[in-house]
Coordinates of C-alpha atoms in Angstrom, one line a residue:
Chain A
X1331 CA 91.9 82.0 136.4
X1332 CA 90.2 81.1 133.2
X1333 CA 87.5 78.6 132.3
X1334 CA 84.4 77.5 130.5
X1335 CA 81.5 75.4 131.6
X1336 CA 79.2 73.2 129.6
X1337 CA 80.8 74.3 126.3
X1338 CA 79.3 72.6 123.3
X1339 CA 80.8 74.0 120.1
X1340 CA 80.2 73.1 116.5
X1341 CA 82.4 74.3 113.7
X1342 CA 81.0 74.0 110.2
X1343 CA 78.1 71.8 111.3
X1344 CA 80.5 69.3 113.0
X1345 CA 80.3 69.2 116.8
X1346 CA 83.9 69.5 118.1
X1347 CA 83.3 69.9 121.8
X1348 CA 80.6 68.1 123.7
X1349 CA 79.6 69.7 127.0
X1350 CA 83.2 70.4 128.1
X1351 CA 83.9 72.0 131.4
X1352 CA 87.4 73.4 132.0
X1353 CA 89.0 75.7 134.5
X1354 CA 92.6 76.6 135.3
X1355 CA 93.6 78.7 138.3
X1356 CA 96.4 81.1 139.1
X1357 CA 99.7 79.3 139.8
X1358 CA 98.7 76.3 137.6
X1359 CA 100.3 74.9 134.5
X1360 CA 97.7 72.7 132.8
X1361 CA 98.5 70.6 129.8
X1362 CA 95.8 69.7 127.3
X1363 CA 96.6 66.3 125.7
X1364 CA 94.8 64.0 123.4
X1365 CA 94.8 62.5 119.9
X1366 CA 94.6 64.6 116.7
X1367 CA 91.1 66.0 116.3
X1368 CA 90.2 65.6 120.0
X1369 CA 89.3 69.3 120.2
X1370 CA 92.4 70.6 122.1
X1371 CA 92.9 73.6 119.8
X1372 CA 89.2 74.3 119.7
X1373 CA 89.0 74.3 123.5
X1374 CA 92.0 76.7 123.6
X1375 CA 90.4 79.1 121.0
X1376 CA 87.1 78.9 123.0
X1377 CA 89.0 79.8 126.2
X1378 CA 90.6 82.7 124.3
X1379 CA 87.1 83.9 123.3
X1380 CA 87.9 83.6 119.6
X1381 CA 84.9 81.4 118.6
X1382 CA 81.4 82.6 118.1
X1383 CA 79.4 82.4 121.3
X1384 CA 82.4 82.3 123.6
X1385 CA 82.9 85.2 126.0
X1386 CA 85.5 87.8 124.9
X1387 CA 88.6 88.2 126.9
X1388 CA 90.6 91.3 128.0
X1389 CA 93.6 91.1 125.7
X1390 CA 95.8 92.7 128.3
X1391 CA 95.0 89.8 130.7
X1392 CA 94.9 86.8 128.3
X1393 CA 97.6 86.0 125.7
X1394 CA 96.9 83.4 123.1
X1395 CA 99.5 81.7 120.8
X1396 CA 97.8 79.8 118.0
X1397 CA 99.1 76.6 116.5
X1398 CA 101.8 77.1 113.8
X1399 CA 101.7 80.9 114.3
X1400 CA 103.9 82.6 111.7
X1401 CA 104.6 86.1 110.6
X1402 CA 103.5 87.1 107.1
X1403 CA 106.3 89.7 106.8
X1404 CA 110.0 89.9 107.6
X1405 CA 109.6 91.7 110.9
X1406 CA 112.6 91.6 113.2
X1407 CA 112.4 89.3 116.3
X1408 CA 112.1 92.4 118.5
X1409 CA 109.3 93.9 116.3
X1410 CA 107.4 90.6 116.6
X1411 CA 107.7 90.5 120.4
X1412 CA 106.7 94.2 120.5
X1413 CA 103.3 93.3 118.9
X1414 CA 102.5 91.9 122.4
X1415 CA 102.3 95.5 123.6
X1416 CA 99.4 96.3 121.2
X1417 CA 96.7 95.5 123.9
X1418 CA 98.4 98.0 126.2
X1419 CA 98.7 100.7 123.5
X1420 CA 102.2 101.5 124.7
X1421 CA 105.8 101.1 123.3
X1422 CA 107.5 100.3 126.6
X1423 CA 110.8 98.5 125.9
X1424 CA 111.4 96.7 129.2
X1425 CA 108.6 94.0 128.9
X1426 CA 109.8 93.3 125.3
X1427 CA 113.4 92.9 126.2
X1428 CA 112.5 90.8 129.2
X1429 CA 110.3 88.5 127.1
X1430 CA 113.2 88.1 124.5
X1431 CA 115.6 87.3 127.4
X1432 CA 113.1 84.7 128.9
X1433 CA 112.7 83.0 125.6
X1434 CA 116.4 82.8 125.0
X1435 CA 116.4 84.9 121.8
X1436 CA 117.7 88.3 123.0
X1437 CA 120.7 87.8 120.8
X1438 CA 118.5 87.5 117.7
X1439 CA 116.5 90.7 118.4
X1440 CA 117.6 92.4 115.2
X1441 CA 117.3 89.3 113.0
X1442 CA 114.4 89.0 110.6
X1443 CA 112.0 86.4 111.8
X1444 CA 111.7 84.9 108.3
X1445 CA 115.4 84.4 108.1
X1446 CA 116.0 82.4 111.3
X1447 CA 115.2 78.7 112.1
X1448 CA 111.7 77.5 112.6
X1449 CA 112.5 76.9 116.3
X1450 CA 113.9 80.4 116.8
X1451 CA 110.8 81.9 115.1
X1452 CA 108.6 79.8 117.3
X1453 CA 110.3 81.3 120.4
X1454 CA 109.8 84.8 118.9
X1455 CA 106.1 84.1 118.8
X1456 CA 106.2 82.9 122.4
X1457 CA 108.1 86.1 123.4
X1458 CA 105.2 88.1 121.8
X1459 CA 102.9 86.4 124.4
X1460 CA 105.3 87.1 127.2
X1461 CA 105.7 90.8 126.2
X1462 CA 102.0 91.3 126.9
X1463 CA 102.7 90.4 130.6
X1464 CA 99.3 88.6 130.9
X1465 CA 97.8 86.8 133.8
X1466 CA 96.8 83.9 131.6
X1467 CA 98.8 82.2 128.8
X1468 CA 96.9 80.0 126.3
X1469 CA 99.6 78.3 124.2
X1470 CA 99.0 75.9 121.3
X1471 CA 102.0 73.7 120.8
X1472 CA 104.7 76.1 121.9
X1473 CA 107.3 73.4 121.7
X1474 CA 106.6 72.4 118.1
X1475 CA 109.6 72.9 115.9
X1476 CA 111.9 73.1 118.9
X1477 CA 114.9 70.8 119.5
X1478 CA 114.8 68.7 122.7
X1479 CA 117.0 71.1 124.7
X1480 CA 114.9 74.1 123.7
X1481 CA 111.7 72.2 124.4
X1482 CA 112.8 71.6 128.0
X1483 CA 113.9 75.2 128.3
X1484 CA 110.5 76.5 127.2
X1485 CA 108.7 74.0 129.5
X1486 CA 110.8 75.1 132.4
X1487 CA 110.0 78.7 131.6
X1488 CA 106.3 77.9 131.5
X1489 CA 106.5 76.0 134.8
X1490 CA 108.3 78.9 136.5
X1491 CA 105.7 81.3 135.1
X1492 CA 102.9 79.3 136.6
X1493 CA 104.8 78.9 139.9
X1494 CA 105.1 82.7 139.9
X1495 CA 101.3 82.9 140.1
X1496 CA 100.2 83.1 136.4
X1497 CA 97.8 80.7 134.7
X1498 CA 99.3 78.6 131.9
X1499 CA 97.2 76.4 129.7
X1500 CA 99.2 74.6 127.0
X1501 CA 98.3 72.2 124.3
X1502 CA 101.1 69.6 124.1
X1503 CA 101.6 66.6 121.8
X1504 CA 104.8 65.6 123.6
X1505 CA 103.2 63.6 126.4
X1506 CA 106.5 63.2 128.3
X1507 CA 106.9 67.0 128.5
X1508 CA 103.3 67.3 129.7
X1509 CA 103.7 64.6 132.4
X1510 CA 107.1 66.0 133.5
X1511 CA 106.3 69.8 133.7
X1512 CA 102.5 70.3 134.1
X1513 CA 100.7 70.4 137.4
X1514 CA 97.6 68.9 135.9
X1515 CA 96.9 67.1 132.7
X1516 CA 93.5 67.3 131.0
X1517 CA 93.0 64.5 128.4
X1518 CA 90.6 65.2 125.6
X1519 CA 89.2 62.5 123.4
X1520 CA 86.5 63.0 120.7
X1521 CA 85.5 66.3 122.1
X1522 CA 85.0 65.2 125.6
X1523 CA 87.2 65.5 128.8
X1524 CA 88.4 61.9 129.2
X1525 CA 90.5 62.6 132.3
X1526 CA 91.5 65.5 134.5
X1527 CA 94.3 64.4 136.8
X1528 CA 97.4 65.6 138.5
X1529 CA 100.3 65.0 136.1
X1530 CA 101.8 62.3 138.4
X1531 CA 98.7 60.2 137.9
X1532 CA 97.8 61.0 134.3
X1533 CA 99.9 58.5 132.4
X1534 CA 97.4 55.6 132.3
X1535 CA 94.5 57.8 131.1
X1536 CA 96.6 59.6 128.6
X1537 CA 98.0 56.3 127.2
X1538 CA 94.5 54.9 127.0
X1539 CA 93.3 58.0 125.0
X1540 CA 96.1 57.3 122.4
X1541 CA 95.6 53.6 122.5
X1542 CA 99.2 53.0 123.4
X1543 CA 100.7 50.7 126.0
X1544 CA 102.9 52.1 128.8
X1545 CA 105.4 50.8 131.2
X1546 CA 109.1 51.1 132.2
X1547 CA 111.4 51.6 129.2
X1548 CA 114.7 49.6 129.6
X1549 CA 116.4 51.4 126.7
X1550 CA 118.6 54.5 127.4
X1551 CA 116.7 57.7 126.8
X1552 CA 117.4 61.4 126.6
X1553 CA 117.0 63.0 130.0
X1554 CA 116.0 66.6 130.8
X1555 CA 118.9 68.9 131.6
X1556 CA 120.1 69.4 135.2
Chain B
X1403 CA 111.1 110.2 105.2
X1404 CA 112.7 113.7 104.9
X1405 CA 114.4 112.5 101.8
X1406 CA 111.2 111.3 100.3
X1407 CA 109.5 114.6 101.0
X1408 CA 112.4 116.6 99.5
X1409 CA 112.4 114.4 96.4
X1410 CA 108.6 114.9 96.1
X1411 CA 108.9 118.7 96.3
X1412 CA 111.7 118.7 93.8
X1413 CA 109.7 116.6 91.4
X1414 CA 106.7 118.9 91.9
X1415 CA 108.8 121.9 91.0
X1416 CA 110.2 120.2 87.8
X1417 CA 106.7 119.0 86.9
X1418 CA 105.5 122.6 86.8
X1419 CA 108.2 123.4 84.4
X1420 CA 107.7 120.5 82.0
X1421 CA 105.1 120.9 79.3
X1422 CA 103.8 118.5 76.6
X1423 CA 107.1 118.0 74.8
X1424 CA 108.5 121.3 75.9
X1425 CA 110.9 122.4 78.7
X1426 CA 110.4 126.0 79.5
X1427 CA 109.1 128.4 82.1
X1428 CA 105.4 128.6 81.3
X1429 CA 103.1 131.6 81.1
X1430 CA 100.9 132.1 84.2
X1431 CA 97.7 130.7 82.7
X1432 CA 99.4 127.6 81.5
X1433 CA 101.0 127.2 84.9
X1434 CA 97.7 127.6 86.8
X1435 CA 95.2 126.0 84.4
X1436 CA 97.3 123.1 83.0
X1437 CA 100.4 122.2 84.9
X1438 CA 99.3 122.9 88.4
X1439 CA 96.1 120.7 88.2
X1440 CA 98.0 118.0 86.4
X1441 CA 100.7 118.0 89.1
X1442 CA 98.3 118.2 92.0
X1443 CA 96.3 115.3 90.5
X1444 CA 99.4 113.2 90.2
X1445 CA 100.1 113.9 93.9
X1446 CA 96.6 113.0 95.0
X1447 CA 96.0 110.0 92.8
X1448 CA 99.5 108.6 93.3
X1449 CA 99.4 109.2 97.0
X1450 CA 96.0 107.4 97.3
X1451 CA 97.3 104.5 95.2
X1452 CA 100.5 104.1 97.2
X1453 CA 98.8 104.3 100.6
X1454 CA 96.0 101.9 99.6
X1455 CA 98.5 99.4 98.2
X1456 CA 100.5 99.4 101.5
X1457 CA 97.3 99.0 103.6
X1458 CA 95.9 96.2 101.4
X1459 CA 99.1 94.2 101.3
X1460 CA 99.3 94.5 105.1
X1461 CA 95.7 93.7 105.8
X1462 CA 95.5 90.8 103.4
X1463 CA 99.0 89.6 104.3
X1464 CA 99.7 89.3 100.6
X1465 CA 102.7 91.0 98.8
X1466 CA 100.8 90.8 95.5
X1467 CA 97.7 92.7 96.7
X1468 CA 96.9 95.8 94.6
X1469 CA 94.1 98.3 95.0
X1470 CA 92.7 97.2 91.7
X1471 CA 92.0 93.8 93.4
X1472 CA 89.0 95.2 95.2
X1473 CA 87.2 96.0 91.9
X1474 CA 86.7 99.7 92.8
X1475 CA 88.9 100.7 89.9
X1476 CA 86.6 98.8 87.6
X1477 CA 83.3 100.2 88.9
X1478 CA 84.7 103.8 88.9
X1479 CA 85.8 103.3 85.3
X1480 CA 82.4 101.9 84.4
X1481 CA 80.7 104.9 86.0
X1482 CA 82.8 107.3 84.0
X1483 CA 82.2 105.3 80.8
X1484 CA 78.4 105.3 81.3
X1485 CA 78.5 109.1 81.8
X1486 CA 80.5 109.3 78.6
X1487 CA 78.3 106.9 76.7
X1488 CA 75.1 108.7 77.5
X1489 CA 76.6 111.9 76.3
X1490 CA 76.4 113.5 79.7
X1491 CA 80.2 114.2 79.6
X1492 CA 79.8 116.1 76.3
X1493 CA 77.0 118.3 77.7
X1494 CA 78.5 118.8 81.1
X1495 CA 82.2 118.2 81.6
X1496 CA 82.2 117.3 85.4
X1497 CA 79.7 114.4 84.6
X1498 CA 82.6 112.1 83.7
X1499 CA 84.4 112.3 87.1
X1500 CA 81.0 112.5 88.9
X1501 CA 80.0 109.3 87.1
X1502 CA 83.3 107.7 88.2
X1503 CA 82.7 108.7 91.8
X1504 CA 79.2 107.3 91.7
X1505 CA 80.6 104.1 90.2
X1506 CA 83.2 103.9 93.0
X1507 CA 80.5 104.4 95.6
X1508 CA 78.3 101.7 94.2
X1509 CA 81.3 99.4 93.9
X1510 CA 82.3 100.0 97.5
X1511 CA 78.8 99.2 98.6
X1512 CA 78.7 95.9 96.6
X1513 CA 82.2 95.0 97.9
X1514 CA 81.2 95.4 101.6
X1515 CA 78.0 93.6 101.0
X1516 CA 79.7 90.7 99.3
X1517 CA 82.4 90.5 102.0
X1518 CA 79.7 89.8 104.6
X1519 CA 79.1 90.9 108.1
X1520 CA 82.5 89.7 109.4
X1521 CA 84.9 89.9 106.5
X1522 CA 88.2 88.1 106.6
X1523 CA 91.1 88.4 104.2
X1524 CA 89.9 85.7 101.8
X1525 CA 86.3 86.8 101.9
X1526 CA 87.4 90.4 101.0
X1527 CA 89.5 89.1 98.1
X1528 CA 86.6 87.0 96.9
X1529 CA 84.2 90.0 97.1
X1530 CA 86.8 92.1 95.1
X1531 CA 87.0 89.4 92.4
X1532 CA 83.2 89.4 92.1
X1533 CA 83.0 93.2 91.9
X1534 CA 85.8 93.2 89.3
X1535 CA 84.0 90.6 87.2
X1536 CA 80.7 92.5 87.3
X1537 CA 82.4 95.8 86.4
X1538 CA 84.4 94.2 83.6
X1539 CA 81.3 92.5 82.0
X1540 CA 79.2 95.7 82.2
X1541 CA 82.1 97.6 80.8
X1542 CA 82.3 95.2 77.9
X1543 CA 78.6 95.7 77.4
X1544 CA 79.0 99.5 77.4
X1545 CA 81.7 99.2 74.8
X1546 CA 79.6 97.0 72.6
X1547 CA 76.8 99.5 72.7
X1548 CA 79.2 102.4 72.1
X1549 CA 77.4 105.0 69.9
X1550 CA 80.2 105.4 67.3
X1551 CA 83.8 104.4 66.7
X1552 CA 84.9 107.8 67.9
X1553 CA 83.3 107.3 71.3
X1554 CA 84.8 103.8 71.5
X1555 CA 88.3 105.2 70.9
X1556 CA 87.7 108.0 73.5
X1557 CA 86.5 105.5 76.1
X1558 CA 89.5 103.1 75.5
X1559 CA 91.9 106.0 75.7
X1560 CA 90.3 107.3 78.9
X1561 CA 90.4 103.9 80.6
X1562 CA 94.2 103.7 80.2
X1563 CA 94.6 106.3 82.8
X1564 CA 96.0 109.8 82.2
X1565 CA 96.4 113.1 83.8
X1566 CA 96.4 115.3 80.7
X1567 CA 93.8 118.1 80.2
X1568 CA 92.5 118.0 83.7
X1569 CA 91.4 121.2 85.5
X1570 CA 91.3 122.5 89.0
X1571 CA 87.7 121.3 89.0
X1572 CA 89.0 117.7 88.8
X1573 CA 91.3 118.4 91.7
X1574 CA 88.4 119.9 93.7
X1575 CA 86.3 116.8 93.0
X1576 CA 88.9 114.2 93.8
X1577 CA 90.7 115.8 96.7
X1578 CA 88.0 115.5 99.4
X1579 CA 87.3 111.7 99.0
X1580 CA 91.0 110.9 98.5
X1581 CA 92.0 112.9 101.6
X1582 CA 89.1 111.3 103.6
X1583 CA 90.2 107.8 102.5
X1584 CA 93.8 108.6 103.4
X1585 CA 92.7 109.8 106.8
X1586 CA 90.9 106.4 107.4
X1587 CA 93.8 104.3 106.1
X1588 CA 96.6 106.1 108.0
X1589 CA 95.0 105.2 111.3
X1590 CA 95.1 101.4 110.6
X1591 CA 98.8 100.9 111.4
X1592 CA 98.6 99.0 114.7
X1593 CA 95.8 96.8 113.4
X1594 CA 97.8 95.9 110.3
X1595 CA 100.9 95.2 112.4
X1596 CA 98.9 92.7 114.5
X1597 CA 97.4 91.2 111.4
X1598 CA 100.9 90.1 110.2
X1599 CA 100.6 87.3 112.8
X1600 CA 97.2 86.2 111.4
X1601 CA 93.6 87.1 112.0
X1602 CA 93.3 84.8 115.1
X1603 CA 96.3 86.3 116.8
X1604 CA 95.3 89.9 115.9
X1605 CA 91.8 89.2 117.4
X1606 CA 93.5 87.9 120.6
X1607 CA 95.5 91.1 120.8
X1608 CA 92.2 93.0 120.9
X1609 CA 92.3 94.2 117.3
X1610 CA 88.8 94.3 115.7
X1611 CA 89.8 92.3 112.6
X1612 CA 86.5 92.6 110.6
X1613 CA 86.3 96.3 111.3
X1614 CA 89.9 96.9 110.3
X1615 CA 89.4 95.1 107.0
X1616 CA 86.2 96.9 106.3
X1617 CA 87.9 100.3 107.0
X1618 CA 90.8 99.2 104.7
X1619 CA 88.3 98.5 102.0
X1620 CA 86.3 101.7 102.5
X1621 CA 89.4 103.9 102.7
X1622 CA 90.7 102.3 99.5
X1623 CA 87.4 102.7 97.8
X1624 CA 87.4 106.4 98.6
X1625 CA 91.1 107.0 97.7
X1626 CA 91.4 104.8 94.6
X1627 CA 87.8 105.2 93.4
X1628 CA 88.1 109.0 93.4
X1629 CA 91.5 108.8 91.7
X1630 CA 90.1 106.5 89.0
X1631 CA 87.1 108.9 88.6
X1632 CA 89.4 111.7 87.6
X1633 CA 92.4 110.0 86.1
X1634 CA 91.2 106.6 84.8
X1635 CA 92.8 103.3 85.8
X1636 CA 96.4 103.7 86.7
X1637 CA 97.9 100.3 87.5
X1638 CA 100.9 99.0 89.4
X1639 CA 101.6 102.1 91.6
X1640 CA 99.8 100.6 94.5
X1641 CA 101.5 97.3 94.0
X1642 CA 105.0 98.6 93.6
X1643 CA 105.2 101.3 96.3
X1644 CA 105.2 99.0 99.4
X1645 CA 107.9 96.8 97.7
X1646 CA 110.1 99.9 97.1
X1647 CA 109.7 101.0 100.7
X1648 CA 110.3 97.7 102.5
X1649 CA 114.0 97.4 102.0
X1650 CA 114.4 100.9 103.4
X1651 CA 111.8 101.1 106.2
X1652 CA 111.5 97.4 107.2
X1653 CA 108.6 95.1 106.7
X1654 CA 106.3 96.1 109.6
X1655 CA 103.1 97.1 107.7
X1656 CA 102.4 100.1 110.0
X1657 CA 105.9 101.4 109.3
X1658 CA 105.1 101.9 105.6
X1659 CA 101.9 103.9 106.0
X1660 CA 103.4 107.4 106.4
X1661 CA 105.8 107.0 103.6
X1662 CA 103.6 105.2 101.1
X1663 CA 101.5 108.2 100.0
X1664 CA 104.7 110.2 99.5
X1665 CA 106.3 107.5 97.5
X1666 CA 103.1 106.9 95.4
X1667 CA 102.8 110.6 94.7
X1668 CA 106.5 110.9 93.7
X1669 CA 106.3 107.8 91.5
X1670 CA 103.2 109.0 89.6
X1671 CA 104.6 112.5 89.3
X1672 CA 107.8 111.1 87.8
X1673 CA 106.0 108.7 85.5
X1674 CA 103.8 111.6 84.3
X1675 CA 106.8 113.7 83.6
X1676 CA 108.5 110.9 81.6
X1677 CA 105.3 110.6 79.6
X1678 CA 105.2 114.3 78.8
X1679 CA 108.9 114.2 77.7
X1680 CA 108.4 111.0 75.7
X1681 CA 107.6 112.7 72.4
X1682 CA 110.9 114.6 72.6
X1683 CA 112.9 111.4 72.4
X1684 CA 110.5 108.9 70.8
X1685 CA 108.8 109.2 67.4
X1686 CA 105.4 109.8 69.0
X1687 CA 102.8 112.3 67.8
X1688 CA 101.4 112.9 71.3
X1689 CA 102.2 112.0 74.9
X1690 CA 100.9 108.5 75.8
X1691 CA 98.6 108.0 78.8
X1692 CA 100.6 107.7 82.0
X1693 CA 98.8 104.4 82.8
X1694 CA 100.6 102.9 79.8
X1695 CA 104.0 103.7 81.3
X1696 CA 103.2 102.6 84.9
X1697 CA 102.0 99.2 83.6
X1698 CA 105.0 98.9 81.3
X1699 CA 107.4 99.5 84.1
X1700 CA 105.3 97.8 86.8
X1701 CA 104.8 94.5 85.0
X1702 CA 108.5 93.4 84.9
X1703 CA 108.7 94.5 88.5
X1704 CA 105.8 92.2 89.4
X1705 CA 107.6 89.3 87.8
X1706 CA 110.7 90.1 89.8
X1707 CA 108.7 90.1 93.0
X1708 CA 107.0 86.8 92.2
X1709 CA 110.4 85.2 91.3
X1710 CA 111.9 86.4 94.6
X1711 CA 108.9 85.2 96.6
X1712 CA 108.9 81.7 95.0
X1713 CA 111.2 79.2 96.8

């Protein structure tokens, strides 16, 4: 369970969030969607307690993955994932190995994170969040840089994580992934919540936020695995 | 790590045997009053530089970060020069290192004030640039006002960094701040590890980012400021040491911290020995300051790093 009520936040004199209320409960995968600059990342950072005036979070309970996270040094994939144990102040191996396995990069554990592909590095960052074994995941674009198969694999993992009782809040630009895997879609537009709907009903509101038409697509398309 | 320690002890033993352009077992007074202080200072100053370099590169996520970046080297040098300029050093020998320590302290205060209440990497670098600029301009002023050409030459020579003609008093003055600084810096490992993923992620992992950076700056000010106060500005050791260790120990910043002071000490000790032996093989009338050698060897190394880092 994580949330904010009546959040109004200004960054550098520019109001980014206007009176936003947001809550996500245990067992829920919530997708935050909306155009560029709508305030999605700011809302996520506010939920993580990283902005001035927002309540701090227990780092053992809440894991946050920022947009475009990268590692400044050539740590191994396993060392990156092990950073997720810092809040617990332990060096237990099992959660780290488990996180690497979940994210599909156990075979790369000894590889340097600056010498693998962008998608693989992205999954190493995600494994770092899983290694913390938190109750709440706040993930900013975890499928950026991933190929379609890997994107579906990550979204399935996040859905299964939520179904196992955790809270997962994820900023997604890939609207099709949001509608397919999330329980609930929150559409942000210009710093306000434009819609907060079950994923099955969210398409019209999301399309409106982007100013795009929607309807059946007669062309053949890629389908999710299985 | 064991290898590094063994190499360091071997270097220390050889260092006690090498004199200014001589290679012989020394008399007891020479051993105790000249070679031991010189070797101990090399250990302390080099260790402080190596450790500070590893911490700053980790904390600032920048492989080109060097302890000199924070400006403390500059203010410590300025403090020593002022003590020299006013003739205090001639009246009372410890005034020179004491002036350097005072300069380092004032520089550290300015640095932390400029960096603000919640310093981030860029704000710390900016503060360091500002402190460096102030120190450099005041140093230029002090040099212009130098009482006579002899003093000017002395000051310039001192600023190049050297370990010659230091006594156990210098060791006693420098050791407490350097060891205190090292104690602060050695505890920052987990914070630096978390910072490799950026300040936001580190904060979300529960690392107090501003406090970690402030401690990194304060520890560096103690270790490097005190080193500069007794040995002048010795460049490139802090920059080079982390790069030498990474291929061997991996790139996790915290993994470098224990080895970095040993490597820095070994490097400065070795450089100082080369400097002492230089008149044996080169047509020099006296041993050059060790700072000259570290800069001469470090500069090409810097270029090699930059080349490797560029895509």
